[in-house]
Coordinates of C-alpha atoms and ligand atoms in Angstrom, one line a residue:
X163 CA 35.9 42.2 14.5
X164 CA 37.6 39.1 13.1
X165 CA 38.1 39.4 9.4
X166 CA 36.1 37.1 7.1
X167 CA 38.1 33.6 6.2
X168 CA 38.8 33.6 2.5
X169 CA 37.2 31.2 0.0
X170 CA 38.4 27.9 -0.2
X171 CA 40.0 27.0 -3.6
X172 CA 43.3 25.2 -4.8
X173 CA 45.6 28.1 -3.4
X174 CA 44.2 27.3 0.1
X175 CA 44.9 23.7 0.0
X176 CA 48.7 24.1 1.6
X177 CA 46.7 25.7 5.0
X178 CA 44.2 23.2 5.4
X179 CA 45.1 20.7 8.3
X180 CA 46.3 17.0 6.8
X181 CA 42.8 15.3 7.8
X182 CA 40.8 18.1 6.0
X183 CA 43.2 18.1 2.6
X184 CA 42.1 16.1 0.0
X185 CA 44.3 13.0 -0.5
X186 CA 44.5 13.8 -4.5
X187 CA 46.0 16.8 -6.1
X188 CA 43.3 18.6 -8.1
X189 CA 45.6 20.3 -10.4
X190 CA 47.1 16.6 -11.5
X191 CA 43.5 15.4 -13.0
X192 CA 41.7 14.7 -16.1
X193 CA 37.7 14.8 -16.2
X194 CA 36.3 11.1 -17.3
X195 CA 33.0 11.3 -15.9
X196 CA 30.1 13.6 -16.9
X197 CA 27.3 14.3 -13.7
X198 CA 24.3 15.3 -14.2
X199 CA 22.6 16.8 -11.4
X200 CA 25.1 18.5 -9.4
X201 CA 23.2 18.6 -5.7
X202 CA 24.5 17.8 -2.2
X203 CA 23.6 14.0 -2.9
X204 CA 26.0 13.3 -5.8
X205 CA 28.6 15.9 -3.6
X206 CA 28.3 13.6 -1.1
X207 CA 28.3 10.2 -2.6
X208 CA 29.7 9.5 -6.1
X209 CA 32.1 11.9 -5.3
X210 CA 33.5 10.9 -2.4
X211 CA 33.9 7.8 -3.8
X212 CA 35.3 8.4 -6.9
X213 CA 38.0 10.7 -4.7
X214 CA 38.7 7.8 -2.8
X215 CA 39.0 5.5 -5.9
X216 CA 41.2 7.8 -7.4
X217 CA 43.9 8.1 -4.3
X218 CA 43.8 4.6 -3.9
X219 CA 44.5 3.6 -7.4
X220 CA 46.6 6.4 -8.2
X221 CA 44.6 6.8 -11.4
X222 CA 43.9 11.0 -12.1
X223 CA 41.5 10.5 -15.3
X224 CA 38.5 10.1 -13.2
X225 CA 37.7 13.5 -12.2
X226 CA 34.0 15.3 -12.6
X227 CA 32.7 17.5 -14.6
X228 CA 29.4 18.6 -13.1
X229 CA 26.1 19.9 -14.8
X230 CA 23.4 21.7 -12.5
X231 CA 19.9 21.3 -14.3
X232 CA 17.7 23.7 -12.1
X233 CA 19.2 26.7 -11.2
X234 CA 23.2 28.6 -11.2
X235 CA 23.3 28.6 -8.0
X236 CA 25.5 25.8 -7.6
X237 CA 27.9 27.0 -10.2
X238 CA 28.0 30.4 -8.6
X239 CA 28.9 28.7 -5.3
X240 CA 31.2 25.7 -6.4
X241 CA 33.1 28.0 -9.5
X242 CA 35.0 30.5 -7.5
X243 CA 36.3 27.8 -4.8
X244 CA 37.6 25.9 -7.9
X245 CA 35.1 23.4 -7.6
X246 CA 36.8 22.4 -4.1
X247 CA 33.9 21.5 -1.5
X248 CA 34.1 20.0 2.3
X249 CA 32.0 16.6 2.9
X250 CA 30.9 16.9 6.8
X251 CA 30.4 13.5 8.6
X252 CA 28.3 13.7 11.1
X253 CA 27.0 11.5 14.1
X254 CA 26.6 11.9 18.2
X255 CA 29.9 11.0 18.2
X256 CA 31.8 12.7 16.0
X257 CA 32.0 15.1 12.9
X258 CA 34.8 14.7 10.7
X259 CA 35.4 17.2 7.8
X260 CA 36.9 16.4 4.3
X261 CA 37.9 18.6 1.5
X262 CA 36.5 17.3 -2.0
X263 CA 38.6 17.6 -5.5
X264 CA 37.1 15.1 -7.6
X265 CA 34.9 17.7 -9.0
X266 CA 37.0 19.9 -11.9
X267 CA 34.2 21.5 -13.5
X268 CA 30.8 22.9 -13.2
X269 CA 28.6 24.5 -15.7
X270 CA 24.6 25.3 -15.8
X271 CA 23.2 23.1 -18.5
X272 CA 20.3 25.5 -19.6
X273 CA 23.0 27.7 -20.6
X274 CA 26.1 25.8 -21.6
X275 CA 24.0 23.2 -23.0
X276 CA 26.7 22.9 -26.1
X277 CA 29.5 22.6 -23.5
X278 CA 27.7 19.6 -21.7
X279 CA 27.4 17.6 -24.8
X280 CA 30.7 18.3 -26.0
X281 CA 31.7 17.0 -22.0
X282 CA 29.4 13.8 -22.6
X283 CA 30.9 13.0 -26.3
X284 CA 34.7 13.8 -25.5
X285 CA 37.1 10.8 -26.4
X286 CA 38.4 11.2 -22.6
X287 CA 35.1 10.9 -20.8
X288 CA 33.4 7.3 -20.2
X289 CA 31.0 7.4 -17.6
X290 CA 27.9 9.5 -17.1
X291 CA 26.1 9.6 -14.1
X292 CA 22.9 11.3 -13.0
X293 CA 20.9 12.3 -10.1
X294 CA 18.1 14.5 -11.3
X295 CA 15.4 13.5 -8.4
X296 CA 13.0 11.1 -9.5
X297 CA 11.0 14.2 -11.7
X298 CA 13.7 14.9 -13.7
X299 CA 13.3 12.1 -15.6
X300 CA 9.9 13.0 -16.9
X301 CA 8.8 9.9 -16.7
X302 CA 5.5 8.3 -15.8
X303 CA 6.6 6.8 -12.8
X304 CA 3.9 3.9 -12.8
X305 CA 4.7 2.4 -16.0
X306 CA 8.3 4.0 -16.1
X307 CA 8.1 5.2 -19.8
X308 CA 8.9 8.6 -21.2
X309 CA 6.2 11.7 -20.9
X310 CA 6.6 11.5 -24.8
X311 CA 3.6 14.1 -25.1
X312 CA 5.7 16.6 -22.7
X313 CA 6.1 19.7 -24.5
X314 CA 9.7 20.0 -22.8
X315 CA 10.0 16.0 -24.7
X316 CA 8.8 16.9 -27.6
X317 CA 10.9 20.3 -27.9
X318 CA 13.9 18.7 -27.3
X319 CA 13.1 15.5 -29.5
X320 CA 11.9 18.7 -32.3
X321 CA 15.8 19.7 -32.4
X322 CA 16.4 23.0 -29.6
X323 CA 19.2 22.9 -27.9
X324 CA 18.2 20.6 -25.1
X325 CA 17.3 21.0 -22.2
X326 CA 15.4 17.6 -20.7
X327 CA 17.9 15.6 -18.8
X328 CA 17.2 12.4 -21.2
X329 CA 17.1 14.9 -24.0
X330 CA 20.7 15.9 -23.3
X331 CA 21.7 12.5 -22.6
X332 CA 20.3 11.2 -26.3
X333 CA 22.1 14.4 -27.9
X334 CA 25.4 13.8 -26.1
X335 CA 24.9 10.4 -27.1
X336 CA 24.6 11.3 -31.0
X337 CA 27.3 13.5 -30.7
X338 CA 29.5 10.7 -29.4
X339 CA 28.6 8.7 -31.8
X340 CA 28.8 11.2 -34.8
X341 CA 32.7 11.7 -33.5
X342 CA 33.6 8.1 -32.7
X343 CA 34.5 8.4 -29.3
X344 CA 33.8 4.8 -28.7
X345 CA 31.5 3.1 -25.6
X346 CA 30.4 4.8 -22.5
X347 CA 28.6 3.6 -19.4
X348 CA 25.5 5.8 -18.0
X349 CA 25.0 5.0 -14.3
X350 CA 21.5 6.1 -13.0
X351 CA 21.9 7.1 -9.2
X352 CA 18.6 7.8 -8.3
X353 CA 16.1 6.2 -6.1
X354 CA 14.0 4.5 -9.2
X355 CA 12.7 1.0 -9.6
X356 CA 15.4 -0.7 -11.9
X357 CA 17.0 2.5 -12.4
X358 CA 19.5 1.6 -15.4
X359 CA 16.9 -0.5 -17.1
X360 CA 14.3 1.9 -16.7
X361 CA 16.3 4.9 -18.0
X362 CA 17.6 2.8 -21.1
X363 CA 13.5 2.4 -21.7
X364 CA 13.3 6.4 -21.7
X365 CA 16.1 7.0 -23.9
X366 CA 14.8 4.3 -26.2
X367 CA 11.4 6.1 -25.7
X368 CA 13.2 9.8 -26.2
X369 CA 15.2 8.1 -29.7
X370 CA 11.8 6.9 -30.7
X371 CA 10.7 10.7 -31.4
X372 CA 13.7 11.2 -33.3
X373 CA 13.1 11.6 -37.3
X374 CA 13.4 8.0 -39.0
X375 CA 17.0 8.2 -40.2
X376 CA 18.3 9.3 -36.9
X377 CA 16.1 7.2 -34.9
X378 CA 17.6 3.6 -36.7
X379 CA 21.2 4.5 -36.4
X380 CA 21.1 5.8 -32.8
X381 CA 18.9 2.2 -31.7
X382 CA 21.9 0.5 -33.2
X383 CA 24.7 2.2 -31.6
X384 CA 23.4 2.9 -28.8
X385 CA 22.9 -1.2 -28.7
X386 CA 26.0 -1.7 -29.2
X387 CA 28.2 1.1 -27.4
X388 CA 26.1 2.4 -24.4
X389 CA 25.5 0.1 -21.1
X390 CA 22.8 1.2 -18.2
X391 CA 24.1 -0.6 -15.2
X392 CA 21.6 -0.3 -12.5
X393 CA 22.6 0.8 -8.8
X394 CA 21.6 1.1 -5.4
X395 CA 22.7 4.5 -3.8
X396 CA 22.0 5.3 -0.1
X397 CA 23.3 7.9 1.8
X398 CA 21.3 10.4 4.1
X399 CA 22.1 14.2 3.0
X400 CA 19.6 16.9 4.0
X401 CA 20.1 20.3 2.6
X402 CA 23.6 22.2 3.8
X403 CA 22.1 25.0 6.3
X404 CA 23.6 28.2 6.9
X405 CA 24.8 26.9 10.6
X406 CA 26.6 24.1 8.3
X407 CA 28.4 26.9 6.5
X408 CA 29.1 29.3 9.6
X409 CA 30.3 25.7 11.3
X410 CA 32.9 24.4 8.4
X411 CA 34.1 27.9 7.7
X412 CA 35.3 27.8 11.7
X413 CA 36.8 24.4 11.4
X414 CA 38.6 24.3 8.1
X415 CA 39.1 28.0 8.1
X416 CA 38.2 28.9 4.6
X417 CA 34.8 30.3 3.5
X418 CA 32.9 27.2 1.7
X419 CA 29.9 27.9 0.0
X420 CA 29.7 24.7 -1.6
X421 CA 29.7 22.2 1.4
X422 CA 27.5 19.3 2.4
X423 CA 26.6 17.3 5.8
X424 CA 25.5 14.3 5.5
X425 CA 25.8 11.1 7.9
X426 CA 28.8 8.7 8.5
X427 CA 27.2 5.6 6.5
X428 CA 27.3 5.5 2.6
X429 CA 26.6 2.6 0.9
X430 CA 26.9 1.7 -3.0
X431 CA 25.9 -1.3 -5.0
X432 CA 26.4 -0.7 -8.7
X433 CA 25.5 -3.6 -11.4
X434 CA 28.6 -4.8 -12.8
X435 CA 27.7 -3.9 -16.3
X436 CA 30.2 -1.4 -18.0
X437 CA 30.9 -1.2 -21.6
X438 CA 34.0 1.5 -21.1
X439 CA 36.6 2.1 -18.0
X440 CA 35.0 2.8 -15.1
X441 CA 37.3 3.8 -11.9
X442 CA 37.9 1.5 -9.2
X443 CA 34.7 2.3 -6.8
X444 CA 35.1 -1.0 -5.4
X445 CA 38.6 0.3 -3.6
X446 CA 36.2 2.8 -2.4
X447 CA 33.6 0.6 -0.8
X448 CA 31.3 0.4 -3.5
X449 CA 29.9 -3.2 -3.9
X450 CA 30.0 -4.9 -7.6
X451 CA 27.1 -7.0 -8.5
X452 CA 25.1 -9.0 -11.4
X453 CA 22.0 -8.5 -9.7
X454 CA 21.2 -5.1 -7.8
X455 CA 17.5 -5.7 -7.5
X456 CA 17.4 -7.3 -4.2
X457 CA 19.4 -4.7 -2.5
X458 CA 17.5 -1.9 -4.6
X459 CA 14.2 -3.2 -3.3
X460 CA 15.2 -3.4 0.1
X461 CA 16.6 -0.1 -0.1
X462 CA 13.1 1.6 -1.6
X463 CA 10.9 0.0 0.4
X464 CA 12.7 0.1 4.0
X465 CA 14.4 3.3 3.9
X466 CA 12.8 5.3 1.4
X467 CA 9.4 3.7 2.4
X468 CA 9.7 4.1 5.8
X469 CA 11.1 7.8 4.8
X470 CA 8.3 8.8 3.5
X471 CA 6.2 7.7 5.7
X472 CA 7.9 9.6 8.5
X473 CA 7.3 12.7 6.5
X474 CA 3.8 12.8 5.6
X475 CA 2.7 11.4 9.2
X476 CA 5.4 13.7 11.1
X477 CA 4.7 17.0 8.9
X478 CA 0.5 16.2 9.9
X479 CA 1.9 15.7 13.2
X480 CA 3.5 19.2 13.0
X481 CA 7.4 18.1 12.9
X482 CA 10.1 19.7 11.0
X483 CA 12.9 17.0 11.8
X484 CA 12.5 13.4 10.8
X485 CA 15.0 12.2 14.0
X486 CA 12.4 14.8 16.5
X487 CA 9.3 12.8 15.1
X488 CA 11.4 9.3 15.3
X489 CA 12.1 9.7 18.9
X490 CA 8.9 9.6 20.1
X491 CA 8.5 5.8 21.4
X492 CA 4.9 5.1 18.7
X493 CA 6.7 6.6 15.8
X494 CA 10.0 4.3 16.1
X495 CA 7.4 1.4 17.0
X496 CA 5.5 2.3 13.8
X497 CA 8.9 2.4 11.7
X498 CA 9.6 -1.1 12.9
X499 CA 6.3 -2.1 12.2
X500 CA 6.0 -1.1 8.9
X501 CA 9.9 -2.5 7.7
X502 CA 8.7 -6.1 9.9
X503 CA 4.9 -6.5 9.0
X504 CA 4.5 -5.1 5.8
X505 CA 7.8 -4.6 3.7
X506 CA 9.8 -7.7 4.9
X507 CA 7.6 -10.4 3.5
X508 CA 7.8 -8.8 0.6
X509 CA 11.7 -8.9 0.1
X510 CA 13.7 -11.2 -1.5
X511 CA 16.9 -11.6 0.6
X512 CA 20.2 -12.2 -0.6
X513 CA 21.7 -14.8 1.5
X514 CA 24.5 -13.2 2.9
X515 CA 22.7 -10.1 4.1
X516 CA 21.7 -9.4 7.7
X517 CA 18.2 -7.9 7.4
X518 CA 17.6 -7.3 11.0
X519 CA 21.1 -5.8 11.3
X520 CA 20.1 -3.9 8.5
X521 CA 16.7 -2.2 9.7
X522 CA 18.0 -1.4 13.4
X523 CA 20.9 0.6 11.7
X524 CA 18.2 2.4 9.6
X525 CA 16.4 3.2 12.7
X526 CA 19.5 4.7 14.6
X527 CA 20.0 6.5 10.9
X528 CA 16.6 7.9 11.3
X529 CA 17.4 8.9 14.8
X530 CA 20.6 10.8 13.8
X531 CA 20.3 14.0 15.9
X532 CA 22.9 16.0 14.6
X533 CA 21.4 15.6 10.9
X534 CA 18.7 18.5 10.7
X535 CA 17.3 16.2 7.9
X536 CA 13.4 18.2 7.0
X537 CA 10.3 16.1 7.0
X538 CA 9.6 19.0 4.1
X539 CA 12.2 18.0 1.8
X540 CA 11.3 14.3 1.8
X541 CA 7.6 14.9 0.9
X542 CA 9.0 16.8 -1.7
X543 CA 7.5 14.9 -5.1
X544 CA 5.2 12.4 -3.3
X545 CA 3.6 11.4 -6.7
X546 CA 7.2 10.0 -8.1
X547 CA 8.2 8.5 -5.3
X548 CA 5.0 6.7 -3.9
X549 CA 5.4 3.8 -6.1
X550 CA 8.6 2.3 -5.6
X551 CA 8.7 3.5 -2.1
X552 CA 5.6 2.3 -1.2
X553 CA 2.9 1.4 -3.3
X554 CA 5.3 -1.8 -4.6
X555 CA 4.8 -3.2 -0.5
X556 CA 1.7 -2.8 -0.8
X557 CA 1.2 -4.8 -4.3
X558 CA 3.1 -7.5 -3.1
X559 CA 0.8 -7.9 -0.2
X560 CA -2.5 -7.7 -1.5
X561 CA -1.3 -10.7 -4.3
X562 CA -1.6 -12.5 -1.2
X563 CA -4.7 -11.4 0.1
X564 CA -3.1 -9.2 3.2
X565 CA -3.7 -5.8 3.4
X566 CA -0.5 -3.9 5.2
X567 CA -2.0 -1.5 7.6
X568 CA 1.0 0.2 8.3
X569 CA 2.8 1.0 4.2
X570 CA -1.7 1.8 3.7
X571 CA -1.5 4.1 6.7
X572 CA 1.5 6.0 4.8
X573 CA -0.2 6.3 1.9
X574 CA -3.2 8.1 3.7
X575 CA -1.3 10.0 5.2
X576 CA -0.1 11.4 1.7
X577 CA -3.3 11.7 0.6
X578 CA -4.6 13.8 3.9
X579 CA -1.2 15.8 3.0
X580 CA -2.0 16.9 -0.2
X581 CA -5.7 17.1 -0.2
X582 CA -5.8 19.3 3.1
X583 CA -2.6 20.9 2.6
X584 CA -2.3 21.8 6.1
X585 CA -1.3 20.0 9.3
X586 CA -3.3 18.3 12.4
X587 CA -2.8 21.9 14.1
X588 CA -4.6 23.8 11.1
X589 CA -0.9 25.6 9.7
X590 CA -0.5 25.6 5.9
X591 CA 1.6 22.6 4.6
X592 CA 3.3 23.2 1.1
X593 CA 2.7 20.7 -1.6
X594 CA 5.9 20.5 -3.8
X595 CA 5.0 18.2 -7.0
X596 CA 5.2 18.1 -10.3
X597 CA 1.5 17.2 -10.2
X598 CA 0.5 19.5 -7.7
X599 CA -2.2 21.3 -10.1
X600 CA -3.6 18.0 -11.2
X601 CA -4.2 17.1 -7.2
X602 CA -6.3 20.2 -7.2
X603 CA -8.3 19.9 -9.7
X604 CA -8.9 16.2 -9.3
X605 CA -9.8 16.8 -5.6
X606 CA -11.8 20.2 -6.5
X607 CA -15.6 18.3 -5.2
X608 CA -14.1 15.9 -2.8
X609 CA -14.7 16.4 0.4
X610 CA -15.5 13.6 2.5
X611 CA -12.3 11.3 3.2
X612 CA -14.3 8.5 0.9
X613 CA -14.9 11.6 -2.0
X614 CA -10.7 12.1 -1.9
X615 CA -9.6 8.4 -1.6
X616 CA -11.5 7.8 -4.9
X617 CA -10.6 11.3 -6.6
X618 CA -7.0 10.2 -5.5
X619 CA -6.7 6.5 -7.1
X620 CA -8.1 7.8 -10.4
X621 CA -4.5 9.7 -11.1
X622 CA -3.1 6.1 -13.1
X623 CA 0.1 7.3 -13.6
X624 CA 1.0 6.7 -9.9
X625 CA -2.0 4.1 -8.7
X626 CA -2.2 2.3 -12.0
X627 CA -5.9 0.2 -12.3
X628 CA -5.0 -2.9 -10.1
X629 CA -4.7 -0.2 -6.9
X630 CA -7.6 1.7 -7.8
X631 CA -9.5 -1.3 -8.7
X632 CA -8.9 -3.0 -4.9
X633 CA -12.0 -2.5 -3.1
X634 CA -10.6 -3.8 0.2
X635 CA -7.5 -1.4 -0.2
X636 CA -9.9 1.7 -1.0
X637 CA -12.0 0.6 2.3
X638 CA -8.6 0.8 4.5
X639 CA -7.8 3.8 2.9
X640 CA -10.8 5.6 3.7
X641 CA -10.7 4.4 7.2
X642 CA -7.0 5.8 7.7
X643 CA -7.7 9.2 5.7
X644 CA -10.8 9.8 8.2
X645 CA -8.9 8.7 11.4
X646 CA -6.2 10.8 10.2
X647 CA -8.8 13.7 9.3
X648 CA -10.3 13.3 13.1
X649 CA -8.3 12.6 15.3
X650 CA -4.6 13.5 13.6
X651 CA -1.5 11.8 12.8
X652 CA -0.4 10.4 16.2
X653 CA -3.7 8.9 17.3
X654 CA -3.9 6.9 13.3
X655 CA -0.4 5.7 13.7
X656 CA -1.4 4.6 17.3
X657 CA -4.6 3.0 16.2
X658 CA -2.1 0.9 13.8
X659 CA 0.0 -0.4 16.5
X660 CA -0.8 -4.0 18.2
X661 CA -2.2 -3.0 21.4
Ligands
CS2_1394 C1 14.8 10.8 0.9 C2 16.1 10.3 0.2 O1 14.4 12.9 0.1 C3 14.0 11.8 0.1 O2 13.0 11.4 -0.5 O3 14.1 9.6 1.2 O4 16.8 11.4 -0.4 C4 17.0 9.5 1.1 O5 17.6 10.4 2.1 C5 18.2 8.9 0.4 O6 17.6 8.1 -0.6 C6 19.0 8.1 1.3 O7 19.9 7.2 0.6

């Protein structure tokens, strides 16, 4: 038997083949950025540019310091490989493997809670950035303002250690400011309408709880020291497999527990809005802006729209893979129906942008076969996500008097997903929200598609009272849901299509 590889870490660097070793040396660098939400996403984005940004500026104060909100595990598999990790890019044409070192530290924020603060309000660190899934914010994603009654909220607002991801972010924030450790930039990374704006509201919301005394000083500083650029992220990363592992332990040669596949594209557009050094993300690819709105609509409503679509319809349809379910002639014919029809008119292009280059490299994106990316973990959180992704299309086009059959048809399709919580074949579909319980009960009498379309629209803090107001909206609604309910997911995306 061949003996087991050894663990990749810093002492394993010298055997790893030129292409594989990370252009910086990890022992040469100083943390200046504080992550929150240490998944295969940030792995595989932020820090892969911030690598980059730091060997092509020569600059080694940029490095990471990581905090994992939900669970150790991360921290049990990134810790004893020295925080090391190999980004896999892959495509039909070619996977290409690169060692990671931007990441220095890792720690478990339920636990080290007093550590990550002391991270967030040291003098050398001026840039936090998060990626906490659109939950993590505990926000109500309609209105985008804090849960304030949240008993998580108000325990952390109450004084405990904290251990809400805008709680910790307001406590390293008073810390900061209690030790004079000057300005600092906080760049939201996750797939959020306005993200920067909308988490400066939370924190303004979370500071609001705060006793009097605290809560005037902290509105003044954080006025004055703390800037929430908004961003545009995009980059496809489903969850690392155990193939993955078995496949970059072969190639680099060292055991990785900590690795991530994802596909060649990345793309970056960051609201040029910092109060405090940044690092040089733009040497890295990353695009500088005044105004990410455009782009982060676009992104929400064409990829993540057209994303979640793909999931609800392809999980009814009993697919596991969103590039299996995109192959199939209708479903890439409804993708392009729903970006052309329904989401374009609804976009505000900025002029030097090629949309229709655009959404046929989405499509080919979708189609990646060599990306096992799960129809399961996208419909993952349906009632955070449905707003920006999809529900904002679908605004936009009823202001002017259209109803867009194919973003509605998505929406249906959600609703069929959590109210039958199985697929067109009869197996059990899991239904991963934060308001799963609330689904059940408000669907406990509804039976008929017309009975769960109503119980549906009355949850405001996704629908607000426009939607659930829209008679002719409801109607399609209904239609879909019972299409979808008789004849399945591939005959109601069918129906959709122009004959
Ligand atoms: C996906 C996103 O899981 C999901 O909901 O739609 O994670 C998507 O892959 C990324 O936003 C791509 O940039």
């Amino acid at each position: 038997m061949r003996p087991l590889p050894t663990r990749l870490n810093i002492a394993a660097l010298g055997e790893l083949t030129p292409d594989v070793r990370p252009p910086i040396d990890p022992r040469s660098l100083q943390i200046g950025i504080v992550h929150l939400g240490i998944g295969a996403f940030h792995r595989a984005h932020q820090a892969a540019y911030t690598q980059r940004a730091m060997a092509l500026s020569a600059e080694s104060t940029w490095a990471i310091c990581g905090a994992s909100q939900r669970s150790r595990d991360v921290v049990d598999q990134l810790r004893p490989q020295d925080c090391l990790y190999t980004i896999v890019e892959r495509d039909a044409a070619q996977s290409r493997y690169h060692v990671n070192a931007a990441l220095r530290d890792v720690l478990f924020a339920a636990e080290e809670t007093e550590l990550l603060l002391r991270r967030i309000s040291d003098e050398t660190t001026h840039v936090v950035t998060l990626t906490v899934t659109e939950k993590g914010y505990r926000h109500d994603p309609a209105a985008r303002r804090l849960r304030t009654a949240d008993p998580e909220i108000r325990a952390d607002a109450d004084g405990r250690p904290p251990r809400t991801v805008v709680g910790q972010l307001v406590r390293g924030l008073q810390m900061r400011r209690r030790q004079g450790s000057g300005p600092i930039t906080v760049v939201c990374c996750d797939n959020l309408t306005s993200n920067g704006a909308t988490l400066r509201v939370l924190v303004d919301d979370f500071v609001g709880l705060l006793p009097k005394v605290e809560r005037a000083s902290m509105n003044a500083w954080i006025a004055d020291h703390v800037a929430f650029p908004s961003t545009m992220v995009d980059r496809i990363v489903p969850g690392t497999t155990d193939d993955d592992l078995r496949d970059v332990a072969e190639t680099i040669g060292f055991t990785d527990r900590g690795a991530v596949v994802t596909e060649p594209f990345s793309q970056w557009v960051v609201e040029a809005a910092f109060v405090a050094p940044r690092p040089r993300w733009e040497l890295a690819g990353a695009v500088f802006t005044d105004d990410v709105r455009p782009y982060e609509t676009m992104k929400l409503r064409l990829l993540n729209g057209a994303h979640s679509a793909l999931a609800y319809l392809g999980l009814l349809a009993g697919y596991d893979y969103v590039a299996d379910f995109v192959a199939l002639d209708d479903v890439s014919n409804y993708v392009q129906a729903l970006m052309d029809n329904d989401v374009t008119p609804t976009l505000d292009v900025p002029e030097d942008f090629d949309l229709v280059r655009y959404k046929h490299e989405l499509v080919t994106r979708f189609a990646n076969r060599t990306l096992r990316h799960r129809t399961t973990q996208i419909s993952m959180d349906g009632s955070q996500k449905l707003p920006q992704r999809l529900l904002g299309t679908i605004r936009d086009q009823r202001r002017e008097g259209v109803t867009p059959a194919f973003a509605t048809l998505a929406v249906a399709a959600w609703m069929r997903f959590v109210s039958a919580r199985a697929d067109d074949a009869g197996r059990p579909l899991h239904v991963d929200d934060p308001l799963s319980a609330r689904f059940t009960e408000t669907l406990a009498h509804a039976i008929s598609a017309t009975q769960i379309v109503e119980a549906m629209l009355t949850i405001d803090e996704i629908f607000g009272a426009d939607i659930a107001e829209d008679a002719e909206l409801k109607a399609a609604l209904i239609d879909d849901l019972d299409v979808l309910t008789r004849f399945g997911a591939l005959a109601a995306l069918r129906r959709a299509l122009p004959a």
